PDB file of C-alpha atoms in Angstrom:
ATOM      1  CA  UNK F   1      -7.077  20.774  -9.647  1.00 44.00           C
ATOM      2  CA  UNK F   2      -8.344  19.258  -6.564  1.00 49.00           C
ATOM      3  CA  UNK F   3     -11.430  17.559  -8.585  1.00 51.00           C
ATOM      4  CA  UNK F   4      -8.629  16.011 -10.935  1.00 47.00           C
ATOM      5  CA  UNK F   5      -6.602  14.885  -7.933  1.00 72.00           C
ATOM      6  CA  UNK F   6      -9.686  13.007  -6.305  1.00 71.00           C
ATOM      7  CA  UNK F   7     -10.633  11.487  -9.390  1.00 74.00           C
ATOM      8  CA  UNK F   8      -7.232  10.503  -9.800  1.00 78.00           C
ATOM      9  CA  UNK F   9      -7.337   9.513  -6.318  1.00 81.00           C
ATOM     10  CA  UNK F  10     -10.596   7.046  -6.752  1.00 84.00           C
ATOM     11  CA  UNK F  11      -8.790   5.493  -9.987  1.00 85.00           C
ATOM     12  CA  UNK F  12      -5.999   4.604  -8.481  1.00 88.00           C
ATOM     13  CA  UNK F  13      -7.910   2.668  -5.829  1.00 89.00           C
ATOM     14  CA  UNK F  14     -10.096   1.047  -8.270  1.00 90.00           C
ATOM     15  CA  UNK F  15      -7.716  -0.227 -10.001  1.00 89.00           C
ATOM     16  CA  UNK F  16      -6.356  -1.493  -6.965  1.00 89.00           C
ATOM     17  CA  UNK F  17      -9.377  -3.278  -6.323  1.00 90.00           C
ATOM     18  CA  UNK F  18      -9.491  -4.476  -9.741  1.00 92.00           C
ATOM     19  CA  UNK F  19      -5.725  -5.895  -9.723  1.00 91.00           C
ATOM     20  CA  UNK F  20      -6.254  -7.971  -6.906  1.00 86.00           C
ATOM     21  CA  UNK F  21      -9.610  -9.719  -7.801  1.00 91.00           C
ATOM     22  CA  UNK F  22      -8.074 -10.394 -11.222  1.00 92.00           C
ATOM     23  CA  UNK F  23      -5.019 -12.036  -9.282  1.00 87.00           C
ATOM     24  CA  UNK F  24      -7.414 -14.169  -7.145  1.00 83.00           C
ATOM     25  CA  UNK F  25      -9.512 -14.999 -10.084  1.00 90.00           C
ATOM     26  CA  UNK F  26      -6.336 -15.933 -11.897  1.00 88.00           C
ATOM     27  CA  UNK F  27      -4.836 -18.287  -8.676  1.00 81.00           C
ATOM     28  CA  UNK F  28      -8.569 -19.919  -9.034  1.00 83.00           C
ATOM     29  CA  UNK F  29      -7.994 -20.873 -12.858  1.00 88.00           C
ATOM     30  CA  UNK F  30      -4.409 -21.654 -11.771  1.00 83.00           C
ATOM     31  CA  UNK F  31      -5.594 -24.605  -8.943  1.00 79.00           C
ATOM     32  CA  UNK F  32      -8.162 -26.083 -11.554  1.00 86.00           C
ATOM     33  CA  UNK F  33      -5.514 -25.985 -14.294  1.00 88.00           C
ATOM     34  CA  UNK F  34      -3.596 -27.945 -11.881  1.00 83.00           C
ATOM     35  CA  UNK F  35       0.166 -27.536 -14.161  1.00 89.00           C
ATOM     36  CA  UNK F  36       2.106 -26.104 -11.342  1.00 82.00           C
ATOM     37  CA  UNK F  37       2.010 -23.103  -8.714  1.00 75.00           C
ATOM     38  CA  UNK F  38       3.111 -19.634  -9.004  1.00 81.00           C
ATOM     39  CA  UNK F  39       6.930 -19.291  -7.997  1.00 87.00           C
ATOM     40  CA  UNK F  40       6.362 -17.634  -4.563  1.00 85.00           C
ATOM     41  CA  UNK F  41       3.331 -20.784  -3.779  1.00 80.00           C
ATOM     42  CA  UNK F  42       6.049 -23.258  -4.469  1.00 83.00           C
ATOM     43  CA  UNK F  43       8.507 -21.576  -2.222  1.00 89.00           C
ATOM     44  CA  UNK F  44       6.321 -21.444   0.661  1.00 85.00           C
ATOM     45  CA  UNK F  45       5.326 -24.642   0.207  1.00 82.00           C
ATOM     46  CA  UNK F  46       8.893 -25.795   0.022  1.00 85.00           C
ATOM     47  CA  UNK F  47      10.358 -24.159   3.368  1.00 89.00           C
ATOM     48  CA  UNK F  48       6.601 -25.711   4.982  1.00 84.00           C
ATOM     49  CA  UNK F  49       8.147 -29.151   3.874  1.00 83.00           C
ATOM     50  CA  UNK F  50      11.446 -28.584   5.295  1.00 89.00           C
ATOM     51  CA  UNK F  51       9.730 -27.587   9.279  1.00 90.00           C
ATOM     52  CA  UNK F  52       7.495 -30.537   8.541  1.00 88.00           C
ATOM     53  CA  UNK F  53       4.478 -27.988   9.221  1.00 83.00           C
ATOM     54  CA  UNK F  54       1.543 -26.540   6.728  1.00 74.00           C
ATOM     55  CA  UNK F  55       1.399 -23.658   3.711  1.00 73.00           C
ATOM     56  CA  UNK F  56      -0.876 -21.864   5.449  1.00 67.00           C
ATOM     57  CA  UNK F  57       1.298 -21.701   8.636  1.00 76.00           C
ATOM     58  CA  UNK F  58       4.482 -20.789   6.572  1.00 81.00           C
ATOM     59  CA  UNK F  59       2.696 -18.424   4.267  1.00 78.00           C
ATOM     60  CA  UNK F  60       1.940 -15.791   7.046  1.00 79.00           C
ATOM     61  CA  UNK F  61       4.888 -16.660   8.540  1.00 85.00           C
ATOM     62  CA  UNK F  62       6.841 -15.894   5.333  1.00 85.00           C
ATOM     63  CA  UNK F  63       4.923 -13.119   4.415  1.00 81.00           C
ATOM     64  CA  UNK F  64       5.214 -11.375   7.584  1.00 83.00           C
ATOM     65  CA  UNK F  65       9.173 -11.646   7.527  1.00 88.00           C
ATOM     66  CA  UNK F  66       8.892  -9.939   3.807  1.00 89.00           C
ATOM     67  CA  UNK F  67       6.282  -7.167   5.125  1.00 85.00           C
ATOM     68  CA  UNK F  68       8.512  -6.309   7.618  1.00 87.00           C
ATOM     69  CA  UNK F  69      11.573  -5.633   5.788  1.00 90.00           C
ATOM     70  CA  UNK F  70       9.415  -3.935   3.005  1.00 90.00           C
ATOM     71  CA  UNK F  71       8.219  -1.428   6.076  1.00 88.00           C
ATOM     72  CA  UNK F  72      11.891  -0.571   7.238  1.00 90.00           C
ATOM     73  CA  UNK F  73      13.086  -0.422   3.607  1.00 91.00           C
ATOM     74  CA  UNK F  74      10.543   1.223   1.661  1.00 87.00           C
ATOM     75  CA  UNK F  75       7.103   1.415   3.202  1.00 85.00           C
ATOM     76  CA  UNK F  76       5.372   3.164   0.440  1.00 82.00           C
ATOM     77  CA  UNK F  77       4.703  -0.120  -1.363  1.00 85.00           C
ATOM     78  CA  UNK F  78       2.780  -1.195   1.710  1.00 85.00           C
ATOM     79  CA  UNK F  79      -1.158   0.918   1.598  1.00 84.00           C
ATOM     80  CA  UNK F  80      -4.527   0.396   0.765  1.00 84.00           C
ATOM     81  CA  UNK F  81      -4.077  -2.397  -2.270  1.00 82.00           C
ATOM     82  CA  UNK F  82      -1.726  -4.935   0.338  1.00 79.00           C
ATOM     83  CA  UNK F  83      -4.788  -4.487   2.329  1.00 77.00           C
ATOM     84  CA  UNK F  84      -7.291  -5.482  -0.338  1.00 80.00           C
ATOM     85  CA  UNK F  85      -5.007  -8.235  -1.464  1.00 76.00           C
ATOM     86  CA  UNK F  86      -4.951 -10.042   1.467  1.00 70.00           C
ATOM     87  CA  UNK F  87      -8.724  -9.887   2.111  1.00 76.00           C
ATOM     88  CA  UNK F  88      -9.472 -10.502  -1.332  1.00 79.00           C
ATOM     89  CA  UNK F  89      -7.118 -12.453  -3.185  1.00 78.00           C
ATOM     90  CA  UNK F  90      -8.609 -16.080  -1.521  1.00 73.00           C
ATOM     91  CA  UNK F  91     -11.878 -15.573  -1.104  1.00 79.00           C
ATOM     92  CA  UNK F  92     -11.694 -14.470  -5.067  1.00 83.00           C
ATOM     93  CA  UNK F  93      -9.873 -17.420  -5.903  1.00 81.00           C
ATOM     94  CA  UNK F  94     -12.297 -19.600  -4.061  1.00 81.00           C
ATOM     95  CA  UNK F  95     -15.090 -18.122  -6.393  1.00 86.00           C
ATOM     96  CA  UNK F  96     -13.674 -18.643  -9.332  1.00 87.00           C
ATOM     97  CA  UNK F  97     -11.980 -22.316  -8.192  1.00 85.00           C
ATOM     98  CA  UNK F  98     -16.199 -23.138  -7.536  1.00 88.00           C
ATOM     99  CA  UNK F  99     -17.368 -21.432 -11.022  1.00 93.00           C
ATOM    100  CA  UNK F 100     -14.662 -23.614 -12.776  1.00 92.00           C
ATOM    101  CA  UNK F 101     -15.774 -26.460 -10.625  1.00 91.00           C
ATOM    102  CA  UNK F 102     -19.246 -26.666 -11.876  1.00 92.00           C
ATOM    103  CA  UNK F 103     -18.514 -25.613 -15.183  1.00 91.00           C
ATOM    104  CA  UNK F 104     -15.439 -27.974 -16.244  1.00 92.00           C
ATOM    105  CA  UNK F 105     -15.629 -30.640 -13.592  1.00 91.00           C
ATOM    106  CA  UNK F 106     -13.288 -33.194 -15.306  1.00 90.00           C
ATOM    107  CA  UNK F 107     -11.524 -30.936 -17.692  1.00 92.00           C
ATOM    108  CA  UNK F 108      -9.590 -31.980 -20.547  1.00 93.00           C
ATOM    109  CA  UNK F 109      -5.342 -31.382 -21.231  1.00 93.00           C
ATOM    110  CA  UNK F 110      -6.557 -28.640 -23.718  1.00 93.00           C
ATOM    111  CA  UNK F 111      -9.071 -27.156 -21.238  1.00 93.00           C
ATOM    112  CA  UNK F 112      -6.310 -26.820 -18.717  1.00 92.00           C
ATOM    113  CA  UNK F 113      -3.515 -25.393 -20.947  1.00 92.00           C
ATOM    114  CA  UNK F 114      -6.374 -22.666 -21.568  1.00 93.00           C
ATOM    115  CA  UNK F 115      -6.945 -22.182 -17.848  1.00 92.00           C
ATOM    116  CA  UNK F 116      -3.177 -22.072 -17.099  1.00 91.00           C
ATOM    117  CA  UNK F 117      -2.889 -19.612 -20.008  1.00 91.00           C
ATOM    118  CA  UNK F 118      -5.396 -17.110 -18.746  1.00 91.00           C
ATOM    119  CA  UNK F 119      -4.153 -17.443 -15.235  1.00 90.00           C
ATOM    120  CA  UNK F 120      -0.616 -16.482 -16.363  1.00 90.00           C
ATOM    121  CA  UNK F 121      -1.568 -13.274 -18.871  1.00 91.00           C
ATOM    122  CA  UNK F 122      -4.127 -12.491 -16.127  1.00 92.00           C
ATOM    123  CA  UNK F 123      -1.652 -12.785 -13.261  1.00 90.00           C
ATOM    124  CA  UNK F 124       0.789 -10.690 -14.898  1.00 91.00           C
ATOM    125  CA  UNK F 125      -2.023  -7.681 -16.437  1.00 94.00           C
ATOM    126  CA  UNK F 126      -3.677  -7.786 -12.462  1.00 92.00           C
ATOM    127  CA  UNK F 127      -0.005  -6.962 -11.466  1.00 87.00           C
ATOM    128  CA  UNK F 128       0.439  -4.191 -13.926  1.00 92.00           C
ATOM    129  CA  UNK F 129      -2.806  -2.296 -12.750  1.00 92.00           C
ATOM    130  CA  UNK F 130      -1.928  -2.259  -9.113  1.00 85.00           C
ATOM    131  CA  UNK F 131       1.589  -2.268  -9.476  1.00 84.00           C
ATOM    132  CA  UNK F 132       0.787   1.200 -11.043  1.00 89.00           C
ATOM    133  CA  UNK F 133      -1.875   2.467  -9.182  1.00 88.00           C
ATOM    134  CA  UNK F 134       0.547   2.872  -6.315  1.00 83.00           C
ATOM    135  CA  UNK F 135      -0.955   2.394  -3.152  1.00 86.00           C
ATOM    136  CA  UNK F 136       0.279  -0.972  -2.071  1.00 82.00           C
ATOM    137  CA  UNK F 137       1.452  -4.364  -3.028  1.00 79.00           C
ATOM    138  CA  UNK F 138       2.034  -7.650  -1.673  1.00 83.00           C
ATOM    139  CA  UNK F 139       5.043  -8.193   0.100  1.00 84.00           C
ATOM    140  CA  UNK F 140       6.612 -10.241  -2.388  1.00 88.00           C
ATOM    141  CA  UNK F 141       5.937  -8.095  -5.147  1.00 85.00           C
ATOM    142  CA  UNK F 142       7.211  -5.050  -3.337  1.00 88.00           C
ATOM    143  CA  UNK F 143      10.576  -7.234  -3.397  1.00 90.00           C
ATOM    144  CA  UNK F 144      11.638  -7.021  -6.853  1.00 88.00           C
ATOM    145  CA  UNK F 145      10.023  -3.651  -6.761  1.00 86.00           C
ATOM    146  CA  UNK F 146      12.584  -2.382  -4.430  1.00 91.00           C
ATOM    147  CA  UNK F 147      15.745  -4.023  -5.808  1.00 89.00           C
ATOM    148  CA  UNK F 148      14.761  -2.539  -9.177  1.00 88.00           C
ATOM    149  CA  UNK F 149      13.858   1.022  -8.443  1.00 86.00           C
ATOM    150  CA  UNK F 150      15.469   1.679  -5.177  1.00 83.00           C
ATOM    151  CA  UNK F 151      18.690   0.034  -5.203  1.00 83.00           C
ATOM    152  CA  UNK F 152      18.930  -0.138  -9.085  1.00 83.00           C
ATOM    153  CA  UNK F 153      20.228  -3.577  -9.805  1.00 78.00           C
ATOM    154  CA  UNK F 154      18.104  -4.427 -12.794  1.00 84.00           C
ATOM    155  CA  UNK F 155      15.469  -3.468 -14.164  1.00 84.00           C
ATOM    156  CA  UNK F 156      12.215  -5.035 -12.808  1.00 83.00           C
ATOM    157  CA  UNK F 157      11.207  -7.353 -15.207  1.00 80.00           C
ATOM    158  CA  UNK F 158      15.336  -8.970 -14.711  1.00 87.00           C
ATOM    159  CA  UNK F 159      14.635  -8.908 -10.883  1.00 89.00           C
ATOM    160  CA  UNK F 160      11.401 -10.522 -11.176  1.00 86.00           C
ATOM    161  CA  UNK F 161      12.875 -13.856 -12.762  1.00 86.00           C
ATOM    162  CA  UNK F 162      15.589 -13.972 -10.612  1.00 90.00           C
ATOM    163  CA  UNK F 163      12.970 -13.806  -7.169  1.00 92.00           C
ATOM    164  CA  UNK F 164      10.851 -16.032  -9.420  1.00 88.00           C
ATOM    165  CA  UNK F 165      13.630 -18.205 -10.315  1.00 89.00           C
ATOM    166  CA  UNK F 166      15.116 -18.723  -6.719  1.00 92.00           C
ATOM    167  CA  UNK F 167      11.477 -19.185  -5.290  1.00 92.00           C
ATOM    168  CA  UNK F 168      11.354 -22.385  -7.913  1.00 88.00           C
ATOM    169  CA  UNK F 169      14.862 -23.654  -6.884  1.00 91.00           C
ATOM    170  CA  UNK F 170      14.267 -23.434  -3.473  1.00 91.00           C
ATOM    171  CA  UNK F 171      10.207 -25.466  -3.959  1.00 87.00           C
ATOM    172  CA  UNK F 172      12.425 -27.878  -6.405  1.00 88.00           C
ATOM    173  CA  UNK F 173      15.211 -28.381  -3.748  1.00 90.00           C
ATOM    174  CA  UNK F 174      12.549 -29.156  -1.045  1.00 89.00           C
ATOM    175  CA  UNK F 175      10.507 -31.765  -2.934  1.00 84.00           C
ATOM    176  CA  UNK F 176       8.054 -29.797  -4.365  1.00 79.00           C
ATOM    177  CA  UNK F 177       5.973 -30.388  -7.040  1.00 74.00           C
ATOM    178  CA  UNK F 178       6.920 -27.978 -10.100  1.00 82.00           C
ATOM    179  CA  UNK F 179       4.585 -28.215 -13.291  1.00 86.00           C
ATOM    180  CA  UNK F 180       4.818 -26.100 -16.529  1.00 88.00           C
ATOM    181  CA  UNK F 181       2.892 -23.262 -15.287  1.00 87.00           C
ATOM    182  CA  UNK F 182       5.596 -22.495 -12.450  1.00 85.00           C
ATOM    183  CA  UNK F 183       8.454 -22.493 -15.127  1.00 84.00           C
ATOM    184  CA  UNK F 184       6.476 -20.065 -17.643  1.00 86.00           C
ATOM    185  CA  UNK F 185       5.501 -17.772 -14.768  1.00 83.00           C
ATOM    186  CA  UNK F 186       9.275 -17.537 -13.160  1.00 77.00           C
ATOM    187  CA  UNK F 187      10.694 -16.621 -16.945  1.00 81.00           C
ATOM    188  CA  UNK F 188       8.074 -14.588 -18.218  1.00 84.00           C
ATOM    189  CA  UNK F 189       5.945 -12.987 -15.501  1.00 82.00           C
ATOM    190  CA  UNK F 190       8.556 -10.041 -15.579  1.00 81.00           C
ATOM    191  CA  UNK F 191       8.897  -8.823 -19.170  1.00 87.00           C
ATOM    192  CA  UNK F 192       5.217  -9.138 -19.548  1.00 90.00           C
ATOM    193  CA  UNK F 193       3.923  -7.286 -16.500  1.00 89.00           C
ATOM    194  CA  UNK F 194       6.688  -4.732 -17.724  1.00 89.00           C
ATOM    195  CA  UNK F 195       5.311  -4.795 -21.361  1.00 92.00           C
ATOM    196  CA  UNK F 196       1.182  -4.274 -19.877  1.00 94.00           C
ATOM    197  CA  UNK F 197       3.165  -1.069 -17.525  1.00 90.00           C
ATOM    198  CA  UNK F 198       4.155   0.379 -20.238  1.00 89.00           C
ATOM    199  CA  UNK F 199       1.529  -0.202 -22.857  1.00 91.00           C
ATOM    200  CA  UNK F 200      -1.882  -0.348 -20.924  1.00 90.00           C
ATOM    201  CA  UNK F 201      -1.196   0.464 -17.299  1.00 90.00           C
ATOM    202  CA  UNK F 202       0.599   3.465 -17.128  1.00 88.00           C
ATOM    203  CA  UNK F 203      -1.620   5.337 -20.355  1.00 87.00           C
ATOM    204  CA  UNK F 204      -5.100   4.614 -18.566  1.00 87.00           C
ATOM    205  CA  UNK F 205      -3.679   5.862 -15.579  1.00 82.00           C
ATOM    206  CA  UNK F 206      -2.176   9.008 -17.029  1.00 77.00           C
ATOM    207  CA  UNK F 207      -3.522   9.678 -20.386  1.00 73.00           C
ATOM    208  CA  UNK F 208      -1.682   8.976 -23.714  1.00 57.00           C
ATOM    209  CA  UNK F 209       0.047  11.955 -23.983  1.00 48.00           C
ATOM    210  CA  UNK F 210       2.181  12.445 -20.594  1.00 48.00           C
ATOM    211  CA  UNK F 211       2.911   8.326 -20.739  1.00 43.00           C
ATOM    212  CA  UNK F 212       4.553   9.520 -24.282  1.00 46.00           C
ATOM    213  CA  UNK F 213       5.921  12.606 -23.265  1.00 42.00           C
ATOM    214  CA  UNK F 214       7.938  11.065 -20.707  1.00 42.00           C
TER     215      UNK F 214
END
């Protein structure tokens, strides 16, 4: 029992690991795509415009509002993988922003629509796997997490396009540049993460049998 727990233990935290350099990879092919930022980059960006001040100033000032309310509210989502994604997730997306540099260095409308593709269905399976292994998420992520399975309001993939969705509004309201890669991410990111929980994420975690049991 205890050998099953610590190998349970060690697969939850590499899949952890793996969720997050998938996301950073996946923000990488996002950049060179160059069709639009995730929903929570454009919001960021948007309240940034409106203090006349930079993204990278507003994202740890906006993220650190959102970790603290996740740690009075419901701390569990904050652990190990919130850790790993925020010393991970740029310096992965710098690496793969310089692989797609060299190889693709004046890419084509196809090549980019292929890039934005990948970055979208990788965005969403990286945030299955550590959504499920449990030990931490990103603030933002923990935020539709929450409203979903604490306080019950809809279920997550529904509370996911409605964060997504006001993120947009509030990038579009503030002069920000939206492209169609924000728009598919805010509708879709939800019901597809939900789809790779249910059909990928949770069965390699727990076997086939218990995910169908329950």
């Amino acid at each position: 029992m205890e050998k099953m727990e610590t190998s349970q233990k060690w697969k939850r935290i590499a899949m952890s690991f793996f969720g997050v350099i998938v996301t950073g990879f996946c923000i990488g092919a996002f950049q060179k795509a160059n069709l639009g930022a995730d929903p929570f980059t454009c919001f960021v960006t948007g309240i940034a415009n409106m203090f006349h001040s930079t993204y990278s100033t507003f994202y740890i000032i906006v993220t650190g509002a959102l970790l603290a309310g996740v740690l009075v509210i419901e701390r569990h989502y904050i652990g190990i993988a919130t850790l790993i994604n925020l010393f991970f997730t740029g310096m992965a997306a710098d690496f793969m922003k310089r692989i797609l540099d060299g190889l693709f260095p004046a890419p084509g409308m196809a090549a980019r629509a292929v890039m934005m593709l990948l970055g979208i269905f990788g965005t969403c399976f990286a945030a299955s796997v550590y959504f499920t292994a449990d030990l931490g998420v990103s603030a933002y992520d923990a935020c539709s997490l929450i409203a979903a399975n604490k306080y019950k309001m809809m279920a997550f993939r529904l509370c996911r396009i409605v964060s997504d969705s006001i993120c947009v509004l509030t990038g579009l309201a503030c002069h920000v540049t939206v492209g169609v890669g924000t728009i598919i991410t805010a509708l879709f990111m939800g019901p597809v993460v939900q789809w790779f929980n249910t059909n990928v994420s949770e069965p390699f975690l727990h076997g086939h049998q218990r995910t169908k049991s329950t």
